[in-house]
Amino acid sequence: MYSHIPVLLEETMQFLEPKPGGRFIDATLGAGGHTRELLERTAPGGTVLAIDQDESALAGAKETLESFGSRVIFAHSNFTELKSVAAEHGFTECDGVLADIGISSMLVDDPSRGFSFMREGPLDMRMDRRQPLTAGDVLNTYSEKEIADILYTYGEERRSRPLARSIVRARPLKSTADLVRAIERVSGGKRFGQIHPATRTFQALRIYVNDELKSLETFLDSSMNVVRSGGYVVVITFHSLEDRIVKNRFRAPSVPGRVITKKVVTGSDEEVRRNPRARSAKLRAWKKS
């Protein structure tokens, strides 16, 4: 059974304003922490449509949220399909939509998924295993220039060119450990007080393989259409590129509405101490006119 601490939970609820009988969509279910809180605050008759592209996340959340019965509806889908999934389950004109864009800790902690440079596993990095492209495909078949562009664009990695050269020379790469070794040949090992030199490369590959930035743009436009007039969209991001997309979309929405976060909301010192994942979390909220 999965357990975790949902990021910026109180702040999320403050902006979504869940009330008894409310209807909400959690577009990135994960371990279900935000969904649980929404279900508790909308009791006794409120409902939540919980969406996730990862089958293992859905299985775990179904177990932990079993006591809520039919008040929670699960959907195995990418949040880019929000509009059609909401229509299928009768959640158009809902009270609010939430998305936590960060990768879930259970994916990072599972070596078989290949998301972590701390655990040896296959070079997969797919959030939805139904899609064909893996990180291994990129690393072993893309050109040196293409790999360098991915590392620079999605990881903001300044050493993208020498890293891409090292990766191509190390082919075939079969595991996360192979990739880490190729990175350390250029950047060295981890230094005290600094992020691991593999962090940006792993991040860039994950974002590219899962087409996360384009997916986020599609989701934002759909979410604004799905909520009712007076409804809310709340998005939590963990990366500057994602936060920039949310900020710009909320300022120039596809439908009439306004930003209700005067400035980006971040975790308190206390929350960061309790939950280090909150350190890079940024929340923005929007209300439909």
mmCIF file of C-alpha atoms in Angstrom:
data_model
loop_
_atom_site.group_PDB
_atom_site.id
_atom_site.type_symbol
_atom_site.label_atom_id
_atom_site.label_comp_id
_atom_site.label_asym_id
_atom_site.label_seq_id
_atom_site.Cartn_x
_atom_site.Cartn_y
_atom_site.Cartn_z
ATOM 1 C CA MET A 1 0.000 0.000 0.000
ATOM 2 C CA TYR A 2 1.380 3.414 -0.973
ATOM 3 C CA SER A 3 1.565 6.357 1.418
ATOM 4 C CA HIS A 4 2.983 9.806 0.901
ATOM 5 C CA ILE A 5 2.684 13.410 2.005
ATOM 6 C CA PRO A 6 0.803 15.514 -0.555
ATOM 7 C CA VAL A 7 2.576 18.767 -1.396
ATOM 8 C CA LEU A 8 0.991 22.157 -0.567
ATOM 9 C CA LEU A 9 -2.171 20.410 0.627
ATOM 10 C CA GLU A 10 -3.683 23.254 2.670
ATOM 11 C CA GLU A 11 -2.850 25.837 0.020
ATOM 12 C CA THR A 12 -4.455 23.651 -2.653
ATOM 13 C CA MET A 13 -7.660 23.337 -0.647
ATOM 14 C CA GLN A 14 -7.685 27.064 0.072
ATOM 15 C CA PHE A 15 -7.843 27.859 -3.641
ATOM 16 C CA LEU A 16 -10.143 25.000 -4.707
ATOM 17 C CA GLU A 17 -12.641 25.788 -1.902
ATOM 18 C CA PRO A 18 -14.178 22.278 -1.717
ATOM 19 C CA LYS A 19 -17.618 22.188 -0.088
ATOM 20 C CA PRO A 20 -20.063 19.333 0.702
ATOM 21 C CA GLY A 21 -21.457 17.938 -2.527
ATOM 22 C CA GLY A 22 -18.710 19.426 -4.690
ATOM 23 C CA ARG A 23 -17.472 17.791 -7.887
ATOM 24 C CA PHE A 24 -13.748 17.896 -8.591
ATOM 25 C CA ILE A 25 -11.166 16.370 -10.914
ATOM 26 C CA ASP A 26 -7.721 15.310 -9.731
ATOM 27 C CA ALA A 27 -5.961 15.055 -13.073
ATOM 28 C CA THR A 28 -2.772 13.541 -11.596
ATOM 29 C CA LEU A 29 -3.936 11.113 -8.932
ATOM 30 C CA GLY A 30 -0.544 9.696 -7.888
ATOM 31 C CA ALA A 31 -0.790 8.181 -4.418
ATOM 32 C CA GLY A 32 -4.119 9.908 -3.836
ATOM 33 C CA GLY A 33 -3.313 12.381 -1.053
ATOM 34 C CA HIS A 34 -5.036 15.380 -2.651
ATOM 35 C CA THR A 35 -7.974 13.234 -3.780
ATOM 36 C CA ARG A 36 -8.485 11.940 -0.238
ATOM 37 C CA GLU A 37 -8.629 15.475 1.133
ATOM 38 C CA LEU A 38 -11.121 16.524 -1.543
ATOM 39 C CA LEU A 39 -13.332 13.534 -0.748
ATOM 40 C CA GLU A 40 -13.252 14.275 2.963
ATOM 41 C CA ARG A 41 -14.092 17.948 2.495
ATOM 42 C CA THR A 42 -16.922 17.306 0.016
ATOM 43 C CA ALA A 43 -18.595 14.625 2.174
ATOM 44 C CA PRO A 44 -21.167 13.269 2.300
ATOM 45 C CA GLY A 45 -22.152 13.567 -1.353
ATOM 46 C CA GLY A 46 -19.171 15.043 -3.179
ATOM 47 C CA THR A 47 -17.370 13.169 -5.940
ATOM 48 C CA VAL A 48 -13.879 13.176 -7.435
ATOM 49 C CA LEU A 49 -12.809 11.972 -10.873
ATOM 50 C CA ALA A 50 -9.258 10.698 -10.326
ATOM 51 C CA ILE A 51 -7.073 10.399 -13.435
ATOM 52 C CA ASP A 52 -3.601 8.892 -13.828
ATOM 53 C CA GLN A 53 -1.620 7.549 -16.769
ATOM 54 C CA ASP A 54 0.291 5.092 -14.580
ATOM 55 C CA GLU A 55 -1.475 1.789 -13.889
ATOM 56 C CA SER A 56 0.510 1.121 -10.720
ATOM 57 C CA ALA A 57 -0.527 4.486 -9.266
ATOM 58 C CA LEU A 58 -4.179 3.707 -9.980
ATOM 59 C CA ALA A 59 -3.913 0.275 -8.375
ATOM 60 C CA GLY A 60 -2.331 1.687 -5.229
ATOM 61 C CA ALA A 61 -4.806 4.562 -4.920
ATOM 62 C CA LYS A 62 -7.795 2.269 -5.458
ATOM 63 C CA GLU A 63 -6.645 0.332 -2.425
ATOM 64 C CA THR A 64 -6.047 3.347 -0.182
ATOM 65 C CA LEU A 65 -9.270 5.128 -1.227
ATOM 66 C CA GLU A 66 -11.483 2.034 -1.176
ATOM 67 C CA SER A 67 -13.503 3.281 1.813
ATOM 68 C CA PHE A 68 -14.916 6.184 -0.251
ATOM 69 C CA GLY A 69 -16.735 3.767 -2.555
ATOM 70 C CA SER A 70 -18.528 5.233 -5.571
ATOM 71 C CA ARG A 71 -17.663 8.808 -4.556
ATOM 72 C CA VAL A 72 -14.319 8.395 -6.333
ATOM 73 C CA ILE A 73 -14.180 7.428 -10.010
ATOM 74 C CA PHE A 74 -10.874 6.211 -11.444
ATOM 75 C CA ALA A 75 -9.739 6.715 -15.033
ATOM 76 C CA HIS A 76 -6.559 5.357 -16.647
ATOM 77 C CA SER A 77 -5.649 8.195 -18.979
ATOM 78 C CA ASN A 78 -3.174 10.991 -19.647
ATOM 79 C CA PHE A 79 -4.382 14.373 -18.434
ATOM 80 C CA THR A 80 -4.146 15.601 -22.014
ATOM 81 C CA GLU A 81 -7.393 13.643 -22.502
ATOM 82 C CA LEU A 82 -9.096 15.575 -19.694
ATOM 83 C CA LYS A 83 -11.890 16.985 -21.817
ATOM 84 C CA SER A 84 -13.047 13.636 -23.200
ATOM 85 C CA VAL A 85 -12.584 11.783 -19.881
ATOM 86 C CA ALA A 86 -14.601 14.454 -18.052
ATOM 87 C CA ALA A 87 -17.375 14.229 -20.638
ATOM 88 C CA GLU A 88 -17.409 10.415 -20.459
ATOM 89 C CA HIS A 89 -17.905 10.450 -16.683
ATOM 90 C CA GLY A 90 -20.227 13.454 -16.432
ATOM 91 C CA PHE A 91 -17.686 15.876 -14.940
ATOM 92 C CA THR A 92 -18.034 18.788 -17.335
ATOM 93 C CA GLU A 93 -19.000 21.967 -15.482
ATOM 94 C CA CYS A 94 -17.209 20.672 -12.366
ATOM 95 C CA ASP A 95 -16.214 22.887 -9.425
ATOM 96 C CA GLY A 96 -12.472 22.577 -9.837
ATOM 97 C CA VAL A 97 -9.525 20.801 -11.427
ATOM 98 C CA LEU A 98 -6.215 20.010 -9.753
ATOM 99 C CA ALA A 99 -2.923 18.839 -11.260
ATOM 100 C CA ASP A 100 0.306 18.082 -9.388
ATOM 101 C CA ILE A 101 2.850 17.950 -12.211
ATOM 102 C CA GLY A 102 5.708 16.483 -10.189
ATOM 103 C CA ILE A 103 6.766 12.892 -10.705
ATOM 104 C CA SER A 104 5.366 10.713 -7.933
ATOM 105 C CA SER A 105 7.737 9.308 -5.336
ATOM 106 C CA MET A 106 6.485 5.780 -5.984
ATOM 107 C CA LEU A 107 7.692 5.989 -9.592
ATOM 108 C CA VAL A 108 11.085 7.284 -8.483
ATOM 109 C CA ASP A 109 11.367 4.572 -5.838
ATOM 110 C CA ASP A 110 10.596 1.740 -8.289
ATOM 111 C CA PRO A 111 13.909 0.686 -9.929
ATOM 112 C CA SER A 112 12.068 -1.079 -12.757
ATOM 113 C CA ARG A 113 10.775 2.268 -14.058
ATOM 114 C CA GLY A 114 14.239 3.803 -14.557
ATOM 115 C CA PHE A 115 13.498 7.302 -13.246
ATOM 116 C CA SER A 116 16.190 7.459 -10.575
ATOM 117 C CA PHE A 117 19.957 7.714 -10.891
ATOM 118 C CA MET A 118 20.146 6.385 -7.323
ATOM 119 C CA ARG A 119 18.720 2.963 -8.240
ATOM 120 C CA GLU A 120 19.909 0.733 -11.067
ATOM 121 C CA GLY A 121 17.196 -0.232 -13.501
ATOM 122 C CA PRO A 122 16.260 -0.266 -17.187
ATOM 123 C CA LEU A 123 16.366 2.956 -19.196
ATOM 124 C CA ASP A 124 12.584 3.248 -19.394
ATOM 125 C CA MET A 125 11.217 6.515 -17.863
ATOM 126 C CA ARG A 126 7.738 6.086 -19.342
ATOM 127 C CA MET A 127 4.958 7.251 -17.041
ATOM 128 C CA ASP A 128 2.491 5.396 -19.243
ATOM 129 C CA ARG A 129 3.934 2.050 -20.285
ATOM 130 C CA ARG A 130 1.520 1.866 -23.196
ATOM 131 C CA GLN A 131 3.591 4.398 -25.132
ATOM 132 C CA PRO A 132 6.434 3.014 -27.291
ATOM 133 C CA LEU A 133 9.296 5.513 -26.793
ATOM 134 C CA THR A 134 11.700 4.854 -23.889
ATOM 135 C CA ALA A 135 14.742 6.706 -22.590
ATOM 136 C CA GLY A 136 16.852 3.825 -23.902
ATOM 137 C CA ASP A 137 15.554 4.436 -27.417
ATOM 138 C CA VAL A 138 16.613 8.081 -27.203
ATOM 139 C CA LEU A 139 20.047 7.397 -25.724
ATOM 140 C CA ASN A 140 20.938 4.555 -28.091
ATOM 141 C CA THR A 141 19.467 5.739 -31.407
ATOM 142 C CA TYR A 142 19.324 9.552 -31.439
ATOM 143 C CA SER A 143 22.219 11.552 -32.864
ATOM 144 C CA GLU A 144 24.722 13.296 -30.611
ATOM 145 C CA LYS A 145 23.247 16.684 -31.559
ATOM 146 C CA GLU A 146 19.685 15.551 -30.860
ATOM 147 C CA ILE A 147 20.661 14.286 -27.404
ATOM 148 C CA ALA A 148 22.557 17.509 -26.645
ATOM 149 C CA ASP A 149 19.529 19.575 -27.665
ATOM 150 C CA ILE A 150 17.257 17.526 -25.373
ATOM 151 C CA LEU A 151 19.590 17.948 -22.388
ATOM 152 C CA TYR A 152 19.907 21.689 -22.961
ATOM 153 C CA THR A 153 16.248 22.407 -23.735
ATOM 154 C CA TYR A 154 14.547 20.275 -21.086
ATOM 155 C CA GLY A 155 17.258 20.041 -18.431
ATOM 156 C CA GLU A 156 18.887 23.451 -18.875
ATOM 157 C CA GLU A 157 22.142 21.484 -18.793
ATOM 158 C CA ARG A 158 25.136 23.706 -19.637
ATOM 159 C CA ARG A 159 27.371 20.704 -20.379
ATOM 160 C CA SER A 160 24.908 19.223 -22.854
ATOM 161 C CA ARG A 161 27.402 18.793 -25.707
ATOM 162 C CA PRO A 162 30.191 16.939 -23.853
ATOM 163 C CA LEU A 163 27.554 14.864 -22.045
ATOM 164 C CA ALA A 164 25.914 13.871 -25.341
ATOM 165 C CA ARG A 165 29.339 12.948 -26.720
ATOM 166 C CA SER A 166 30.061 10.752 -23.690
ATOM 167 C CA ILE A 167 26.652 9.075 -23.967
ATOM 168 C CA VAL A 168 27.135 8.231 -27.655
ATOM 169 C CA ARG A 169 30.609 6.815 -26.975
ATOM 170 C CA ALA A 170 29.205 4.604 -24.192
ATOM 171 C CA ARG A 171 26.662 2.892 -26.463
ATOM 172 C CA PRO A 172 24.918 0.580 -26.035
ATOM 173 C CA LEU A 173 23.580 1.840 -22.698
ATOM 174 C CA LYS A 174 21.400 -0.764 -21.020
ATOM 175 C CA SER A 175 20.766 0.571 -17.510
ATOM 176 C CA THR A 176 20.524 3.746 -15.443
ATOM 177 C CA ALA A 177 23.959 2.851 -14.029
ATOM 178 C CA ASP A 178 25.422 2.932 -17.570
ATOM 179 C CA LEU A 179 23.978 6.414 -18.051
ATOM 180 C CA VAL A 180 25.297 7.659 -14.700
ATOM 181 C CA ARG A 181 28.788 6.412 -15.571
ATOM 182 C CA ALA A 182 28.674 8.254 -18.922
ATOM 183 C CA ILE A 183 27.643 11.450 -17.122
ATOM 184 C CA GLU A 184 30.305 11.116 -14.409
ATOM 185 C CA ARG A 185 33.029 10.782 -17.054
ATOM 186 C CA VAL A 186 32.260 14.409 -17.905
ATOM 187 C CA SER A 187 30.978 15.907 -14.658
ATOM 188 C CA GLY A 188 32.589 13.773 -11.977
ATOM 189 C CA GLY A 189 30.729 12.298 -9.016
ATOM 190 C CA LYS A 190 28.430 13.989 -6.530
ATOM 191 C CA ARG A 191 30.000 16.809 -4.519
ATOM 192 C CA PHE A 192 28.898 17.683 -1.007
ATOM 193 C CA GLY A 193 26.198 20.347 -0.937
ATOM 194 C CA GLN A 194 25.508 20.176 -4.678
ATOM 195 C CA ILE A 195 22.900 18.354 -6.723
ATOM 196 C CA HIS A 196 23.997 15.096 -8.313
ATOM 197 C CA PRO A 197 25.543 15.713 -11.775
ATOM 198 C CA ALA A 198 23.017 13.275 -13.299
ATOM 199 C CA THR A 199 19.976 15.223 -12.038
ATOM 200 C CA ARG A 200 19.460 17.477 -15.058
ATOM 201 C CA THR A 201 20.080 14.719 -17.600
ATOM 202 C CA PHE A 202 17.537 12.383 -15.990
ATOM 203 C CA GLN A 203 15.061 15.245 -15.714
ATOM 204 C CA ALA A 204 15.494 16.228 -19.363
ATOM 205 C CA LEU A 205 15.030 12.664 -20.604
ATOM 206 C CA ARG A 206 11.913 12.166 -18.465
ATOM 207 C CA ILE A 207 10.326 15.381 -19.727
ATOM 208 C CA TYR A 208 11.166 14.546 -23.349
ATOM 209 C CA VAL A 209 10.093 10.892 -23.264
ATOM 210 C CA ASN A 210 6.723 11.787 -21.730
ATOM 211 C CA ASP A 211 6.262 14.969 -23.800
ATOM 212 C CA GLU A 212 5.475 16.733 -20.533
ATOM 213 C CA LEU A 213 5.593 20.379 -21.595
ATOM 214 C CA LYS A 214 3.287 20.014 -24.598
ATOM 215 C CA SER A 215 0.994 17.799 -22.528
ATOM 216 C CA LEU A 216 0.811 20.505 -19.851
ATOM 217 C CA GLU A 217 -0.266 23.116 -22.400
ATOM 218 C CA THR A 218 -3.012 20.830 -23.715
ATOM 219 C CA PHE A 219 -4.194 20.054 -20.184
ATOM 220 C CA LEU A 220 -4.373 23.720 -19.167
ATOM 221 C CA ASP A 221 -6.600 24.637 -22.105
ATOM 222 C CA SER A 222 -8.862 21.644 -21.441
ATOM 223 C CA SER A 223 -9.116 22.318 -17.707
ATOM 224 C CA MET A 224 -10.297 25.893 -18.268
ATOM 225 C CA ASN A 225 -13.098 24.583 -20.479
ATOM 226 C CA VAL A 226 -14.120 21.782 -18.122
ATOM 227 C CA VAL A 227 -14.721 23.871 -14.978
ATOM 228 C CA ARG A 228 -17.991 25.763 -14.487
ATOM 229 C CA SER A 229 -18.217 29.541 -14.286
ATOM 230 C CA GLY A 230 -16.719 30.385 -10.895
ATOM 231 C CA GLY A 231 -14.765 27.130 -10.858
ATOM 232 C CA TYR A 232 -11.053 26.824 -10.158
ATOM 233 C CA VAL A 233 -7.944 25.345 -11.775
ATOM 234 C CA VAL A 234 -4.977 24.741 -9.442
ATOM 235 C CA VAL A 235 -1.615 23.537 -10.769
ATOM 236 C CA ILE A 236 1.504 22.576 -8.805
ATOM 237 C CA THR A 237 4.776 22.451 -10.726
ATOM 238 C CA PHE A 238 8.360 21.544 -9.801
ATOM 239 C CA HIS A 239 10.336 22.925 -12.721
ATOM 240 C CA SER A 240 10.879 26.456 -14.033
ATOM 241 C CA LEU A 241 9.847 25.539 -17.594
ATOM 242 C CA GLU A 242 6.532 24.096 -16.360
ATOM 243 C CA ASP A 243 5.852 27.028 -14.040
ATOM 244 C CA ARG A 244 6.453 29.456 -16.904
ATOM 245 C CA ILE A 245 3.900 27.640 -19.077
ATOM 246 C CA VAL A 246 1.279 27.745 -16.305
ATOM 247 C CA LYS A 247 1.973 31.412 -15.559
ATOM 248 C CA ASN A 248 1.615 32.417 -19.215
ATOM 249 C CA ARG A 249 -1.485 30.286 -19.875
ATOM 250 C CA PHE A 250 -3.266 31.638 -16.791
ATOM 251 C CA ARG A 251 -2.464 35.208 -17.818
ATOM 252 C CA ALA A 252 -3.731 34.630 -21.370
ATOM 253 C CA PRO A 253 -6.423 31.966 -20.896
ATOM 254 C CA SER A 254 -8.323 30.263 -23.694
ATOM 255 C CA VAL A 255 -11.605 31.241 -21.946
ATOM 256 C CA PRO A 256 -12.455 34.271 -19.742
ATOM 257 C CA GLY A 257 -10.995 34.061 -16.242
ATOM 258 C CA ARG A 258 -8.380 35.523 -13.901
ATOM 259 C CA VAL A 259 -5.341 34.513 -11.887
ATOM 260 C CA ILE A 260 -6.176 34.395 -8.164
ATOM 261 C CA THR A 261 -2.651 33.812 -6.880
ATOM 262 C CA LYS A 262 -1.130 37.297 -6.622
ATOM 263 C CA LYS A 263 2.295 35.660 -6.696
ATOM 264 C CA VAL A 264 3.451 32.070 -6.955
ATOM 265 C CA VAL A 265 2.715 30.040 -3.798
ATOM 266 C CA THR A 266 5.552 27.997 -2.300
ATOM 267 C CA GLY A 267 5.895 25.679 0.682
ATOM 268 C CA SER A 268 6.472 27.059 4.163
ATOM 269 C CA ASP A 269 9.753 26.383 5.960
ATOM 270 C CA GLU A 270 7.877 23.949 8.195
ATOM 271 C CA GLU A 271 6.460 21.999 5.257
ATOM 272 C CA VAL A 272 9.843 21.814 3.550
ATOM 273 C CA ARG A 273 11.326 20.394 6.755
ATOM 274 C CA ARG A 274 8.569 17.769 6.917
ATOM 275 C CA ASN A 275 8.560 17.059 3.205
ATOM 276 C CA PRO A 276 11.732 17.926 1.216
ATOM 277 C CA ARG A 277 9.787 17.421 -2.043
ATOM 278 C CA ALA A 278 7.961 20.683 -1.277
ATOM 279 C CA ARG A 279 11.200 22.654 -1.661
ATOM 280 C CA SER A 280 10.768 23.180 -5.395
ATOM 281 C CA ALA A 281 6.949 23.121 -5.517
ATOM 282 C CA LYS A 282 5.166 26.144 -6.993
ATOM 283 C CA LEU A 283 1.393 26.592 -7.004
ATOM 284 C CA ARG A 284 -0.696 28.855 -9.226
ATOM 285 C CA ALA A 285 -4.502 29.148 -9.282
ATOM 286 C CA TRP A 286 -7.028 30.483 -11.789
ATOM 287 C CA LYS A 287 -10.775 31.197 -11.553
ATOM 288 C CA LYS A 288 -13.168 31.031 -14.485
ATOM 289 C CA SER A 289 -15.379 34.057 -15.085
#
